[in-house]
Amino acid sequence: MDNTFTIRLARIEDAQKLAEFCELLRESLEMPVQPEKLLSGVSAPIKDLSKGMYLVATETHKSELIGCLMITYEWDPGNNAFTWWIQEVFVDSNWRRKGVFQALYKHTIKMAKDKGNVCTIKIHVNDNNLNAQKTYKRIGMTDTSNFMYEFIL
């Protein structure tokens, strides 16, 4: 793995780039995009960590964002601890397959272990996104065979 990445919490000055990443991600997944909501949507967890947090990747000694993921929290009463959900994973096309996501993921694991009250890290993946599934298995995640349903308001 290339060790030339810096992983850090997103700052408010990163919000515009994160909104761009989010728009590209949603377009690639053929999800609806509401550009007028994206900037405030990505800014919300940056301003209020109770909503979640964004981790961003840069090249070490550079400031340009090359990847990100968002973590949200779910309380697991059976384990008396949190499940962290990884969402909004995006790596700039010029940086894919160079270890950026793996660096973000390893940083997530370290943060969860340091926090001490996290029992599980999960990620939702579309059933037709085979590349992502292979990546998640390669980094040590296991298929839970759960299905997800939604009701859109």
XYZ file of C-alpha atoms in Angstrom:
153
model
C 0.000 0.000 0.000
C 1.143 3.512 -0.757
C 1.867 5.319 2.519
C 1.713 8.797 1.066
C -1.783 9.628 2.336
C -2.925 11.783 5.211
C -6.316 10.922 6.695
C -8.097 13.536 8.805
C -11.529 14.724 9.858
C -13.149 16.983 7.307
C -13.203 20.708 7.971
C -15.833 23.174 6.826
C -13.537 24.405 4.049
C -13.717 20.859 2.587
C -17.502 20.993 2.207
C -17.614 22.209 -1.407
C -15.285 19.434 -2.609
C -17.197 16.855 -0.555
C -20.427 18.019 -2.201
C -18.783 17.537 -5.610
C -17.641 14.031 -4.603
C -21.140 13.236 -3.331
C -22.725 14.397 -6.579
C -20.330 12.262 -8.663
C -20.944 9.263 -6.413
C -24.714 9.556 -6.656
C -24.583 9.997 -10.426
C -22.395 6.887 -10.771
C -24.916 4.880 -8.732
C -27.815 6.343 -10.720
C -29.254 7.845 -7.552
C -31.250 11.068 -7.545
C -29.089 14.159 -7.124
C -30.392 17.322 -5.492
C -27.453 19.726 -5.892
C -29.209 22.447 -3.909
C -29.142 20.169 -0.823
C -25.658 18.683 -1.165
C -23.584 21.506 0.305
C -25.723 21.877 3.419
C -26.025 18.081 3.596
C -22.279 17.469 3.707
C -21.732 20.488 5.961
C -24.148 19.200 8.627
C -21.945 16.417 10.086
C -18.850 18.607 9.807
C -20.549 21.204 12.001
C -22.276 18.687 14.298
C -20.439 15.412 14.978
C -23.574 13.914 16.543
C -24.849 13.559 12.955
C -21.752 11.717 11.754
C -18.302 12.578 10.511
C -16.421 12.742 7.257
C -12.900 11.430 6.920
C -10.921 12.802 4.010
C -7.744 11.625 2.319
C -5.066 13.857 0.858
C -1.606 13.205 -0.410
C 0.799 13.778 2.455
C 2.025 17.393 2.425
C -0.729 18.423 -0.012
C -4.193 19.807 0.633
C -6.228 18.566 -2.352
C -8.846 15.994 -1.352
C -8.521 12.688 -3.194
C -11.067 10.601 -1.302
C -13.568 10.524 1.517
C -16.030 8.504 3.496
C -18.728 9.405 5.977
C -19.358 7.571 9.234
C -22.752 7.570 10.930
C -23.659 5.937 14.218
C -26.288 3.431 15.288
C -26.751 2.298 18.875
C -26.681 -1.495 19.384
C -28.411 -2.239 22.711
C -27.467 -5.933 22.608
C -23.777 -5.023 22.636
C -24.143 -1.800 24.631
C -22.020 -0.129 21.982
C -22.236 1.686 18.670
C -22.229 0.313 15.152
C -20.465 2.652 12.770
C -21.862 2.782 9.251
C -19.494 3.749 6.447
C -21.294 5.764 3.781
C -20.577 8.141 0.919
C -17.312 6.417 -0.064
C -15.646 8.227 -2.929
C -12.119 8.133 -4.337
C -11.100 10.432 -7.189
C -10.804 8.403 -10.411
C -7.092 9.287 -10.696
C -6.457 7.711 -7.290
C -8.464 4.487 -7.448
C -6.676 1.193 -6.802
C -3.814 3.030 -5.101
C -4.767 2.324 -1.485
C -6.798 5.448 -0.703
C -9.920 3.607 0.466
C -7.819 1.127 2.414
C -6.094 4.020 4.213
C -9.486 5.585 5.030
C -10.799 2.228 6.263
C -7.761 1.492 8.447
C -8.075 4.952 9.973
C -11.760 4.249 10.670
C -10.865 1.002 12.460
C -8.205 2.754 14.547
C -10.637 5.512 15.528
C -13.306 2.942 16.465
C -10.862 0.952 18.602
C -9.569 4.118 20.266
C -13.137 5.232 21.012
C -13.760 2.001 22.923
C -17.547 1.943 22.539
C -17.832 0.695 18.952
C -18.647 -2.983 18.369
C -19.083 -3.179 14.594
C -18.261 -1.318 11.411
C -20.703 -1.902 8.548
C -21.132 -0.710 4.998
C -24.053 -1.015 2.600
C -23.140 -2.055 -0.925
C -25.417 -2.381 -3.940
C -25.795 -5.995 -5.021
C -24.599 -5.158 -8.543
C -21.457 -3.329 -7.379
C -19.140 -6.319 -7.637
C -15.923 -4.264 -7.569
C -16.863 -2.732 -4.225
C -17.848 -6.143 -2.844
C -14.456 -7.570 -3.813
C -12.689 -4.611 -2.224
C -14.596 -4.969 1.058
C -13.871 -8.704 1.232
C -10.197 -8.102 0.428
C -9.825 -5.708 3.368
C -11.377 -8.205 5.780
C -15.084 -7.385 5.863
C -17.570 -10.263 5.734
C -20.849 -10.593 3.837
C -23.735 -10.562 6.291
C -26.308 -11.638 3.690
C -28.725 -9.048 5.091
C -31.165 -7.253 2.852
C -32.002 -3.604 3.214
C -35.410 -2.041 2.663
C -36.415 1.596 2.656
C -39.427 3.873 2.704
C -38.736 7.271 1.157
C -40.600 10.207 2.679
